[in-house]
Coordinates of C-alpha atoms in Angstrom, one line a residue:
M1 CA 211.9 -4.0 -24.4
P2 CA 213.8 -1.6 -26.3
T3 CA 213.3 -2.2 -30.0
I4 CA 214.9 -1.0 -32.9
Y5 CA 213.6 -0.4 -36.5
L6 CA 215.8 -1.3 -39.3
I7 CA 214.5 1.0 -42.2
R8 CA 215.8 0.4 -45.7
H9 CA 216.2 3.6 -47.7
G10 CA 213.4 4.5 -50.2
K11 CA 214.1 4.1 -53.9
A12 CA 217.0 5.6 -55.3
S13 CA 218.0 6.9 -58.8
P14 CA 219.6 4.2 -60.8
E15 CA 218.7 5.8 -64.1
A16 CA 220.3 9.0 -63.1
D17 CA 223.9 10.1 -62.9
D18 CA 224.2 10.1 -59.0
Y19 CA 222.5 6.9 -58.1
D20 CA 222.7 7.9 -54.5
L21 CA 219.8 10.5 -54.7
L22 CA 216.2 9.6 -53.3
S23 CA 213.8 9.2 -56.7
P24 CA 210.4 10.5 -56.7
T25 CA 209.0 7.2 -55.8
G26 CA 211.4 6.9 -53.1
Y27 CA 210.4 9.9 -51.5
E28 CA 206.7 8.9 -51.8
Q29 CA 207.8 5.2 -50.0
S30 CA 209.3 7.3 -47.4
R31 CA 206.0 9.5 -47.1
L32 CA 203.9 6.6 -46.5
L33 CA 206.7 4.7 -43.8
G34 CA 206.5 8.1 -42.2
A35 CA 202.8 8.0 -41.8
E36 CA 202.5 4.3 -40.8
L37 CA 205.1 5.6 -37.7
K38 CA 202.9 8.1 -36.7
R39 CA 199.9 5.9 -37.0
R40 CA 202.1 3.6 -34.0
G41 CA 202.6 6.4 -31.9
L42 CA 206.3 5.4 -31.0
S43 CA 208.3 6.5 -28.5
V44 CA 211.5 7.1 -30.2
G45 CA 214.6 7.3 -28.2
A46 CA 217.0 7.7 -30.9
V47 CA 217.8 8.1 -34.9
V48 CA 220.7 7.0 -36.5
T49 CA 221.4 7.0 -40.3
G50 CA 224.5 6.0 -42.6
S51 CA 225.9 8.8 -44.3
L52 CA 224.8 7.9 -47.6
L53 CA 222.4 10.8 -49.4
R54 CA 219.7 8.3 -49.8
Q55 CA 219.6 6.9 -46.5
R56 CA 219.9 10.8 -45.0
Q57 CA 217.1 11.8 -47.8
T58 CA 214.8 8.9 -46.4
A59 CA 215.5 9.9 -42.5
T60 CA 214.5 13.6 -43.3
T61 CA 211.5 12.6 -44.9
V62 CA 210.1 9.8 -42.9
L63 CA 210.9 12.1 -39.7
A64 CA 208.9 15.1 -41.1
E65 CA 205.9 13.0 -41.9
A66 CA 205.7 11.2 -38.6
G67 CA 206.4 14.5 -36.7
I68 CA 209.3 13.0 -35.0
D69 CA 211.8 15.8 -33.9
V70 CA 214.7 13.6 -33.1
E71 CA 218.1 14.9 -34.8
P72 CA 219.6 11.6 -36.5
T73 CA 223.3 10.7 -35.8
I74 CA 225.5 9.6 -38.6
D75 CA 227.1 6.7 -38.5
E76 CA 228.9 5.2 -41.4
R77 CA 228.9 1.9 -40.2
W78 CA 225.1 1.7 -41.6
N79 CA 226.3 2.5 -45.3
E80 CA 225.9 0.1 -47.8
Y81 CA 228.8 -2.0 -49.5
D82 CA 230.2 -0.9 -52.3
H83 CA 228.3 -2.8 -55.3
L84 CA 230.5 -1.4 -58.3
D85 CA 233.8 -2.1 -56.5
L86 CA 232.1 -5.8 -55.7
L87 CA 231.1 -5.9 -59.5
S88 CA 234.8 -5.0 -60.6
R89 CA 236.5 -7.5 -58.1
F90 CA 234.3 -10.4 -58.9
P91 CA 233.6 -9.8 -62.5
I92 CA 230.8 -12.0 -63.8
E93 CA 230.0 -11.2 -67.5
E94 CA 227.0 -12.9 -68.0
G95 CA 223.3 -12.4 -66.7
S96 CA 221.1 -9.7 -65.4
L97 CA 222.7 -7.0 -62.9
Q98 CA 220.9 -8.9 -60.2
Q99 CA 222.1 -12.3 -61.1
R100 CA 225.8 -10.7 -61.6
L101 CA 225.2 -8.9 -57.9
D102 CA 224.5 -12.0 -56.6
A103 CA 227.1 -13.9 -57.9
C104 CA 229.5 -11.2 -56.5
L105 CA 228.0 -11.2 -53.2
T106 CA 228.5 -14.8 -53.1
S107 CA 232.1 -14.9 -54.1
W108 CA 232.5 -11.8 -51.5
T109 CA 231.1 -14.0 -48.7
T110 CA 233.1 -16.8 -49.6
A111 CA 236.3 -15.5 -50.1
E112 CA 239.2 -16.3 -47.4
D113 CA 240.0 -12.5 -47.2
V114 CA 239.6 -10.9 -43.8
G115 CA 241.3 -7.8 -44.5
P116 CA 239.5 -4.1 -45.4
G117 CA 236.6 -4.4 -47.9
S118 CA 235.9 -7.9 -46.9
F119 CA 232.9 -9.4 -45.9
P120 CA 234.1 -10.3 -42.5
R121 CA 234.9 -6.5 -41.9
F122 CA 231.7 -5.6 -43.2
R123 CA 229.7 -7.8 -41.1
E124 CA 231.8 -7.1 -37.9
G125 CA 231.1 -3.2 -38.7
V126 CA 227.4 -3.9 -39.1
R127 CA 227.2 -6.2 -35.6
A128 CA 229.2 -3.3 -33.7
A129 CA 226.8 -0.6 -35.0
L130 CA 224.0 -2.7 -33.7
A131 CA 225.4 -3.1 -30.6
D132 CA 226.3 0.2 -29.7
V133 CA 222.5 1.3 -31.1
A134 CA 221.1 -1.4 -28.5
A135 CA 223.3 -0.3 -25.5
G136 CA 222.4 3.3 -25.7
L137 CA 218.3 2.7 -26.0
E138 CA 216.4 2.8 -23.0
R139 CA 213.5 0.3 -21.9
G140 CA 210.4 1.1 -23.9
R141 CA 212.1 3.4 -26.6
T142 CA 212.4 2.5 -29.9
A143 CA 215.6 3.4 -32.1
L144 CA 214.9 4.2 -36.0
V145 CA 218.2 3.4 -38.0
F146 CA 218.1 4.4 -41.5
T147 CA 220.3 1.9 -43.6
S148 CA 220.5 -0.2 -47.1
G149 CA 219.3 -3.6 -47.7
G150 CA 222.9 -5.6 -47.5
V151 CA 223.4 -4.1 -44.1
I152 CA 220.0 -5.1 -43.0
G153 CA 220.6 -8.8 -44.5
T154 CA 223.7 -9.1 -42.6
V155 CA 222.0 -8.0 -39.0
C156 CA 218.7 -10.7 -39.6
S157 CA 221.3 -13.3 -41.0
T158 CA 223.4 -13.1 -38.0
L159 CA 220.7 -12.6 -35.5
L160 CA 219.1 -15.9 -36.9
N161 CA 222.3 -17.7 -36.7
A162 CA 222.0 -18.3 -40.5
P163 CA 224.9 -19.3 -43.1
D164 CA 226.4 -16.2 -45.1
S165 CA 224.1 -17.6 -48.3
A166 CA 221.2 -16.2 -46.5
F167 CA 222.7 -12.6 -46.5
V168 CA 222.5 -13.0 -50.0
M169 CA 219.1 -14.0 -50.3
M170 CA 217.6 -11.6 -47.8
N171 CA 219.5 -8.6 -49.5
R172 CA 217.8 -9.7 -52.7
V173 CA 214.2 -9.3 -51.2
T174 CA 214.7 -6.4 -49.0
V175 CA 212.0 -3.8 -50.4
N176 CA 212.9 -0.1 -50.2
A177 CA 211.4 2.0 -47.1
S178 CA 210.2 -2.0 -45.4
V179 CA 211.0 -1.9 -41.8
S180 CA 212.8 -5.1 -40.1
K181 CA 212.1 -4.9 -36.4
V182 CA 214.9 -5.8 -33.5
A183 CA 214.2 -6.4 -29.9
H184 CA 216.9 -6.2 -27.1
G185 CA 216.5 -7.5 -23.7
R186 CA 218.0 -9.5 -21.1
G187 CA 218.2 -12.5 -23.4
G188 CA 220.1 -10.6 -26.0
T189 CA 219.2 -9.2 -29.5
Q190 CA 216.6 -10.8 -31.3
L191 CA 215.1 -10.5 -34.7
L192 CA 211.1 -9.9 -34.5
S193 CA 209.8 -9.3 -37.9
F194 CA 211.9 -9.1 -41.5
N195 CA 211.0 -6.7 -44.6
D196 CA 207.5 -5.4 -43.4
H197 CA 206.3 -3.4 -46.4
A198 CA 202.6 -3.5 -46.1
H199 CA 202.4 0.2 -45.6
L200 CA 203.6 0.6 -49.3
E201 CA 200.6 -1.3 -50.4
Q202 CA 197.9 1.6 -50.9
G203 CA 200.4 3.0 -53.3
G204 CA 200.3 0.1 -55.8
P205 CA 202.8 -2.3 -57.2
E206 CA 204.9 0.6 -58.5
L207 CA 206.2 1.0 -54.6
M208 CA 207.6 -2.5 -54.6
T209 CA 211.2 -1.6 -55.7
Y210 CA 214.6 -3.2 -54.6
R211 CA 217.0 -0.5 -55.8

């Protein structure tokens, strides 16, 4: 069956003026992932990335290290939700950033709003993007999709028919430069693995990041 690798971008730069830049740690995570993909000898049929800089920088680094000569297609449907917008729309005053973000995401997924910027619209776009990648992939080929934790959490929780609360939990634990593997066949699209990051373990605990 054709497979789709959902790859979370490497660590961004939360301490810098521009969060969207890949950090030195993010580049090292991406390099190690590229080496792992080279070892696997994948037959890559398509490469897709969101338009965010950290996603595109991860893609460039991984592809170069893996020796994969496929031009990425940019699709904004693979972009992450705007966490700053959510923090302003659902203000939570107490707790750590992660606790506040989790509370915001819970409010977002349970809100009745179905218009632009709502979770149903976000999920709808992600589902459509996944369907388009799957439809264009030949048998025996693998697509690499460079995206973000919230998108991966949405795909995986949807494929598992899990409640929206599972999206929040999956988003929280998705490691930077991890791989979640999806297969597409006659029986539909199925989740094979989630959050594989064994390729980062050789780099030590400092490469286990979530931003």
